[in-house]
Every structure is written in C-alpha cells, then in structure tokens.
mmCIF file of N, CA and C in Angstrom:
data_model
loop_
_atom_site.group_PDB
_atom_site.id
_atom_site.type_symbol
_atom_site.label_atom_id
_atom_site.label_comp_id
_atom_site.label_asym_id
_atom_site.label_seq_id
_atom_site.Cartn_x
_atom_site.Cartn_y
_atom_site.Cartn_z
ATOM 1 N N MET T 1 0.848 -1.191 0.000
ATOM 2 C CA MET T 1 0.000 0.000 0.000
ATOM 3 C C MET T 1 0.887 1.245 0.000
ATOM 4 N N SER T 2 0.483 2.215 -0.751
ATOM 5 C CA SER T 2 1.308 3.410 -0.869
ATOM 6 C C SER T 2 0.499 4.640 -0.492
ATOM 7 N N ASN T 3 1.218 5.752 -0.342
ATOM 8 C CA ASN T 3 0.530 7.016 -0.090
ATOM 9 C C ASN T 3 -0.359 7.385 -1.268
ATOM 10 N N GLN T 4 -0.024 6.893 -2.452
ATOM 11 C CA GLN T 4 -0.860 7.135 -3.623
ATOM 12 C C GLN T 4 -2.249 6.529 -3.399
ATOM 13 N N THR T 5 -2.303 5.372 -2.795
ATOM 14 C CA THR T 5 -3.581 4.733 -2.485
ATOM 15 C C THR T 5 -4.347 5.575 -1.478
ATOM 16 N N LYS T 6 -3.676 6.032 -0.443
ATOM 17 C CA LYS T 6 -4.323 6.882 0.564
ATOM 18 C C LYS T 6 -4.853 8.156 -0.087
ATOM 19 N N ASP T 7 -4.033 8.774 -0.931
ATOM 20 C CA ASP T 7 -4.454 10.001 -1.604
ATOM 21 C C ASP T 7 -5.666 9.764 -2.490
ATOM 22 N N LYS T 8 -5.692 8.633 -3.190
ATOM 23 C CA LYS T 8 -6.809 8.318 -4.077
ATOM 24 C C LYS T 8 -8.105 8.153 -3.269
ATOM 25 N N ILE T 9 -8.004 7.474 -2.135
ATOM 26 C CA ILE T 9 -9.179 7.298 -1.266
ATOM 27 C C ILE T 9 -9.643 8.659 -0.755
ATOM 28 N N LEU T 10 -8.704 9.472 -0.296
ATOM 29 C CA LEU T 10 -9.040 10.788 0.255
ATOM 30 C C LEU T 10 -9.635 11.701 -0.817
ATOM 31 N N GLU T 11 -9.058 11.707 -2.009
ATOM 32 C CA GLU T 11 -9.587 12.523 -3.108
ATOM 33 C C GLU T 11 -11.018 12.105 -3.460
ATOM 34 N N THR T 12 -11.223 10.811 -3.556
ATOM 35 C CA THR T 12 -12.549 10.295 -3.888
ATOM 36 C C THR T 12 -13.559 10.660 -2.811
ATOM 37 N N ALA T 13 -13.193 10.456 -1.558
ATOM 38 C CA ALA T 13 -14.090 10.772 -0.445
ATOM 39 C C ALA T 13 -14.405 12.262 -0.412
ATOM 40 N N THR T 14 -13.397 13.094 -0.630
ATOM 41 C CA THR T 14 -13.598 14.543 -0.610
ATOM 42 C C THR T 14 -14.618 14.951 -1.666
ATOM 43 N N ARG T 15 -14.464 14.410 -2.872
ATOM 44 C CA ARG T 15 -15.398 14.724 -3.963
ATOM 45 C C ARG T 15 -16.809 14.249 -3.641
ATOM 46 N N LEU T 16 -16.912 13.022 -3.160
ATOM 47 C CA LEU T 16 -18.235 12.469 -2.864
ATOM 48 C C LEU T 16 -18.913 13.194 -1.704
ATOM 49 N N PHE T 17 -18.164 13.517 -0.670
ATOM 50 C CA PHE T 17 -18.742 14.272 0.446
ATOM 51 C C PHE T 17 -19.245 15.633 -0.040
ATOM 52 N N TYR T 18 -18.496 16.259 -0.933
ATOM 53 C CA TYR T 18 -18.885 17.567 -1.453
ATOM 54 C C TYR T 18 -20.208 17.475 -2.211
ATOM 55 N N PHE T 19 -20.323 16.493 -3.084
ATOM 56 C CA PHE T 19 -21.513 16.403 -3.930
ATOM 57 C C PHE T 19 -22.691 15.679 -3.285
ATOM 58 N N GLN T 20 -22.427 14.736 -2.393
ATOM 59 C CA GLN T 20 -23.502 13.913 -1.832
ATOM 60 C C GLN T 20 -23.712 14.122 -0.339
ATOM 61 N N GLY T 21 -22.773 14.799 0.311
ATOM 62 C CA GLY T 21 -22.856 14.970 1.750
ATOM 63 C C GLY T 21 -22.294 13.765 2.485
ATOM 64 N N PHE T 22 -22.061 13.963 3.768
ATOM 65 C CA PHE T 22 -21.493 12.906 4.614
ATOM 66 C C PHE T 22 -22.421 11.697 4.691
ATOM 67 N N HIS T 23 -23.688 11.954 4.981
ATOM 68 C CA HIS T 23 -24.637 10.848 5.160
ATOM 69 C C HIS T 23 -25.021 10.193 3.841
ATOM 70 N N GLY T 24 -24.870 10.908 2.741
ATOM 71 C CA GLY T 24 -25.212 10.354 1.438
ATOM 72 C C GLY T 24 -24.092 9.563 0.785
ATOM 73 N N THR T 25 -22.947 9.493 1.455
ATOM 74 C CA THR T 25 -21.779 8.805 0.910
ATOM 75 C C THR T 25 -21.438 7.614 1.796
ATOM 76 N N GLY T 26 -21.354 6.459 1.177
ATOM 77 C CA GLY T 26 -21.014 5.249 1.926
ATOM 78 C C GLY T 26 -19.581 4.810 1.682
ATOM 79 N N LEU T 27 -19.043 4.077 2.621
ATOM 80 C CA LEU T 27 -17.673 3.583 2.483
ATOM 81 C C LEU T 27 -17.525 2.669 1.277
ATOM 82 N N ASN T 28 -18.532 1.849 1.014
ATOM 83 C CA ASN T 28 -18.449 0.955 -0.142
ATOM 84 C C ASN T 28 -18.353 1.747 -1.445
ATOM 85 N N GLN T 29 -19.051 2.866 -1.541
ATOM 86 C CA GLN T 29 -18.977 3.709 -2.730
ATOM 87 C C GLN T 29 -17.586 4.326 -2.861
ATOM 88 N N ILE T 30 -17.027 4.782 -1.750
ATOM 89 C CA ILE T 30 -15.677 5.358 -1.759
ATOM 90 C C ILE T 30 -14.669 4.318 -2.231
ATOM 91 N N ILE T 31 -14.772 3.120 -1.701
ATOM 92 C CA ILE T 31 -13.864 2.031 -2.083
ATOM 93 C C ILE T 31 -13.995 1.728 -3.570
ATOM 94 N N LYS T 32 -15.235 1.589 -4.032
ATOM 95 C CA LYS T 32 -15.485 1.249 -5.435
ATOM 96 C C LYS T 32 -14.962 2.333 -6.370
ATOM 97 N N GLU T 33 -15.305 3.584 -6.100
ATOM 98 C CA GLU T 33 -14.928 4.677 -6.996
ATOM 99 C C GLU T 33 -13.439 5.004 -6.942
ATOM 100 N N SER T 34 -12.799 4.716 -5.824
ATOM 101 C CA SER T 34 -11.354 4.971 -5.733
ATOM 102 C C SER T 34 -10.551 3.818 -6.325
ATOM 103 N N GLY T 35 -11.209 2.666 -6.511
ATOM 104 C CA GLY T 35 -10.505 1.499 -7.027
ATOM 105 C C GLY T 35 -9.545 0.893 -6.028
ATOM 106 N N SER T 36 -9.785 1.150 -4.763
ATOM 107 C CA SER T 36 -8.899 0.667 -3.699
ATOM 108 C C SER T 36 -9.519 -0.523 -2.972
ATOM 109 N N PRO T 37 -8.680 -1.415 -2.469
ATOM 110 C CA PRO T 37 -9.220 -2.517 -1.666
ATOM 111 C C PRO T 37 -9.726 -2.016 -0.317
ATOM 112 N N LYS T 38 -10.718 -2.695 0.204
ATOM 113 C CA LYS T 38 -11.334 -2.309 1.478
ATOM 114 C C LYS T 38 -10.303 -2.229 2.594
ATOM 115 N N GLY T 39 -9.349 -3.128 2.590
ATOM 116 C CA GLY T 39 -8.314 -3.134 3.623
ATOM 117 C C GLY T 39 -7.493 -1.854 3.643
ATOM 118 N N SER T 40 -7.318 -1.240 2.475
ATOM 119 C CA SER T 40 -6.562 0.015 2.408
ATOM 120 C C SER T 40 -7.280 1.128 3.138
ATOM 121 N N LEU T 41 -8.587 1.174 2.976
ATOM 122 C CA LEU T 41 -9.360 2.218 3.646
ATOM 123 C C LEU T 41 -9.173 2.126 5.158
ATOM 124 N N TYR T 42 -9.294 0.924 5.677
ATOM 125 C CA TYR T 42 -9.154 0.761 7.131
ATOM 126 C C TYR T 42 -7.706 0.862 7.597
ATOM 127 N N HIS T 43 -6.758 0.596 6.700
ATOM 128 C CA HIS T 43 -5.349 0.758 7.050
ATOM 129 C C HIS T 43 -5.022 2.241 7.239
ATOM 130 N N TYR T 44 -5.436 3.053 6.286
ATOM 131 C CA TYR T 44 -5.112 4.483 6.323
ATOM 132 C C TYR T 44 -6.076 5.300 7.182
ATOM 133 N N PHE T 45 -7.280 4.807 7.356
ATOM 134 C CA PHE T 45 -8.292 5.526 8.123
ATOM 135 C C PHE T 45 -8.931 4.561 9.133
ATOM 136 N N PRO T 46 -8.144 4.169 10.144
ATOM 137 C CA PRO T 46 -8.624 3.149 11.097
ATOM 138 C C PRO T 46 -9.859 3.574 11.893
ATOM 139 N N GLU T 47 -10.102 4.879 11.986
ATOM 140 C CA GLU T 47 -11.284 5.346 12.715
ATOM 141 C C GLU T 47 -12.506 5.443 11.808
ATOM 142 N N GLY T 48 -12.351 5.039 10.545
ATOM 143 C CA GLY T 48 -13.482 4.938 9.635
ATOM 144 C C GLY T 48 -13.880 6.241 8.964
ATOM 145 N N LYS T 49 -15.158 6.315 8.676
ATOM 146 C CA LYS T 49 -15.719 7.416 7.894
ATOM 147 C C LYS T 49 -15.513 8.774 8.553
ATOM 148 N N GLU T 50 -15.580 8.827 9.856
ATOM 149 C CA GLU T 50 -15.402 10.098 10.564
ATOM 150 C C GLU T 50 -13.988 10.639 10.352
ATOM 151 N N GLN T 51 -12.992 9.775 10.465
ATOM 152 C CA GLN T 51 -11.613 10.195 10.239
ATOM 153 C C GLN T 51 -11.417 10.632 8.795
ATOM 154 N N LEU T 52 -11.994 9.897 7.884
ATOM 155 C CA LEU T 52 -11.902 10.238 6.470
ATOM 156 C C LEU T 52 -12.528 11.605 6.206
ATOM 157 N N ALA T 53 -13.663 11.879 6.812
ATOM 158 C CA ALA T 53 -14.316 13.181 6.654
ATOM 159 C C ALA T 53 -13.463 14.298 7.244
ATOM 160 N N GLU T 54 -12.863 14.065 8.395
ATOM 161 C CA GLU T 54 -11.997 15.085 9.008
ATOM 162 C C GLU T 54 -10.825 15.416 8.090
ATOM 163 N N GLU T 55 -10.213 14.394 7.524
ATOM 164 C CA GLU T 55 -9.079 14.634 6.634
ATOM 165 C C GLU T 55 -9.521 15.286 5.326
ATOM 166 N N ALA T 56 -10.728 14.975 4.866
ATOM 167 C CA ALA T 56 -11.276 15.617 3.669
ATOM 168 C C ALA T 56 -11.492 17.109 3.924
ATOM 169 N N ILE T 57 -11.932 17.453 5.123
ATOM 170 C CA ILE T 57 -12.129 18.862 5.482
ATOM 171 C C ILE T 57 -10.792 19.588 5.510
ATOM 172 N N VAL T 58 -9.774 18.963 6.079
ATOM 173 C CA VAL T 58 -8.447 19.576 6.134
ATOM 174 C C VAL T 58 -7.911 19.791 4.717
ATOM 175 N N LEU T 59 -8.076 18.799 3.850
ATOM 176 C CA LEU T 59 -7.628 18.925 2.467
ATOM 177 C C LEU T 59 -8.358 20.073 1.763
ATOM 178 N N SER T 60 -9.658 20.146 1.932
ATOM 179 C CA SER T 60 -10.446 21.219 1.313
ATOM 180 C C SER T 60 -10.028 22.583 1.846
ATOM 181 N N LYS T 61 -9.781 22.640 3.138
ATOM 182 C CA LYS T 61 -9.346 23.900 3.758
ATOM 183 C C LYS T 61 -8.034 24.377 3.154
ATOM 184 N N ARG T 62 -7.086 23.455 2.964
ATOM 185 C CA ARG T 62 -5.798 23.817 2.364
ATOM 186 C C ARG T 62 -5.978 24.319 0.938
ATOM 187 N N ARG T 63 -6.815 23.637 0.194
ATOM 188 C CA ARG T 63 -7.036 24.033 -1.206
ATOM 189 C C ARG T 63 -7.707 25.403 -1.301
ATOM 190 N N ILE T 64 -8.704 25.623 -0.487
ATOM 191 C CA ILE T 64 -9.396 26.914 -0.497
ATOM 192 C C ILE T 64 -8.430 28.016 -0.071
ATOM 193 N N GLY T 65 -7.623 27.753 0.936
ATOM 194 C CA GLY T 65 -6.628 28.723 1.394
ATOM 195 C C GLY T 65 -5.641 29.062 0.290
ATOM 196 N N ALA T 66 -5.216 28.060 -0.480
ATOM 197 C CA ALA T 66 -4.268 28.299 -1.572
ATOM 198 C C ALA T 66 -4.904 29.154 -2.665
ATOM 199 N N VAL T 67 -6.161 28.920 -2.960
ATOM 200 C CA VAL T 67 -6.861 29.718 -3.971
ATOM 201 C C VAL T 67 -6.977 31.170 -3.504
ATOM 202 N N ILE T 68 -7.340 31.362 -2.256
ATOM 203 C CA ILE T 68 -7.463 32.724 -1.711
ATOM 204 C C ILE T 68 -6.104 33.415 -1.718
ATOM 205 N N GLN T 69 -5.060 32.702 -1.315
ATOM 206 C CA GLN T 69 -3.715 33.283 -1.307
ATOM 207 C C GLN T 69 -3.283 33.678 -2.709
ATOM 208 N N HIS T 70 -3.557 32.829 -3.677
ATOM 209 C CA HIS T 70 -3.223 33.139 -5.062
ATOM 210 C C HIS T 70 -3.965 34.395 -5.520
ATOM 211 N N TYR T 71 -5.230 34.483 -5.201
ATOM 212 C CA TYR T 71 -6.029 35.651 -5.563
ATOM 213 C C TYR T 71 -5.473 36.920 -4.907
ATOM 214 N N MET T 72 -5.148 36.827 -3.635
ATOM 215 C CA MET T 72 -4.620 37.990 -2.920
ATOM 216 C C MET T 72 -3.278 38.424 -3.506
ATOM 217 N N ASN T 73 -2.416 37.477 -3.845
ATOM 218 C CA ASN T 73 -1.134 37.805 -4.465
ATOM 219 C C ASN T 73 -1.342 38.475 -5.818
ATOM 220 N N SER T 74 -2.292 37.978 -6.588
ATOM 221 C CA SER T 74 -2.601 38.581 -7.884
ATOM 222 C C SER T 74 -3.125 39.998 -7.711
ATOM 223 N N LEU T 75 -3.948 40.200 -6.713
ATOM 224 C CA LEU T 75 -4.512 41.517 -6.438
ATOM 225 C C LEU T 75 -3.404 42.498 -6.048
ATOM 226 N N ARG T 76 -2.461 42.049 -5.217
ATOM 227 C CA ARG T 76 -1.338 42.900 -4.820
ATOM 228 C C ARG T 76 -0.501 43.299 -6.029
ATOM 229 N N MET T 77 -0.240 42.334 -6.911
ATOM 230 C CA MET T 77 0.542 42.612 -8.119
ATOM 231 C C MET T 77 -0.191 43.623 -8.998
ATOM 232 N N TRP T 78 -1.476 43.471 -9.131
ATOM 233 C CA TRP T 78 -2.283 44.366 -9.956
ATOM 234 C C TRP T 78 -2.269 45.785 -9.400
ATOM 235 N N ARG T 79 -2.380 45.912 -8.083
ATOM 236 C CA ARG T 79 -2.401 47.237 -7.446
ATOM 237 C C ARG T 79 -1.052 47.940 -7.531
ATOM 238 N N GLN T 80 0.019 47.189 -7.629
ATOM 239 C CA GLN T 80 1.350 47.794 -7.695
ATOM 240 C C GLN T 80 1.630 48.405 -9.053
ATOM 241 N N HIS T 81 0.865 48.023 -10.044
ATOM 242 C CA HIS T 81 1.107 48.555 -11.396
ATOM 243 C C HIS T 81 0.242 49.722 -11.698
#
C-alpha cells in the first residue's frame, strides 16, 4: 500500500462528500470509486468514515486557502502597477 492509495481514497471521499454529503456517501462507494481494496481504507483511516471526513475537510481547507492566497497575491501585483 502506498501514499498514492491513501491520496486516491481521500480525493474520492472529498469529492463524494462535497456532492452527496457525509450521510449520502457510503464507504463501499468510496472504495469502489477509488478502485482501492477495502483493507486500504481501514489501514489508512482506522477510525473509519469520521476520520476520512476530518481529513477531507483539512484537504479542502488547504485548497481553499491556496486559492485565496493566489487571488490575494494577484490583487497585490495588480495594485502595484
């Protein structure tokens, strides 16, 4: 098992939680859509769906922060000219 497998599970879960919500997304769907074996999910996320959701929130937070930072940097560059 590699970090690539963990990332694939996390990416899939993040997308599904976004579009279907926490309660509308099942672990079996995450496993199927990520193409990962069930054992990988429990290896990387031993606390289950709750842990996966927490990590999905952290990932989303980082991405949103990066987008905002990029926008702010662009705005600063624009104002300097």
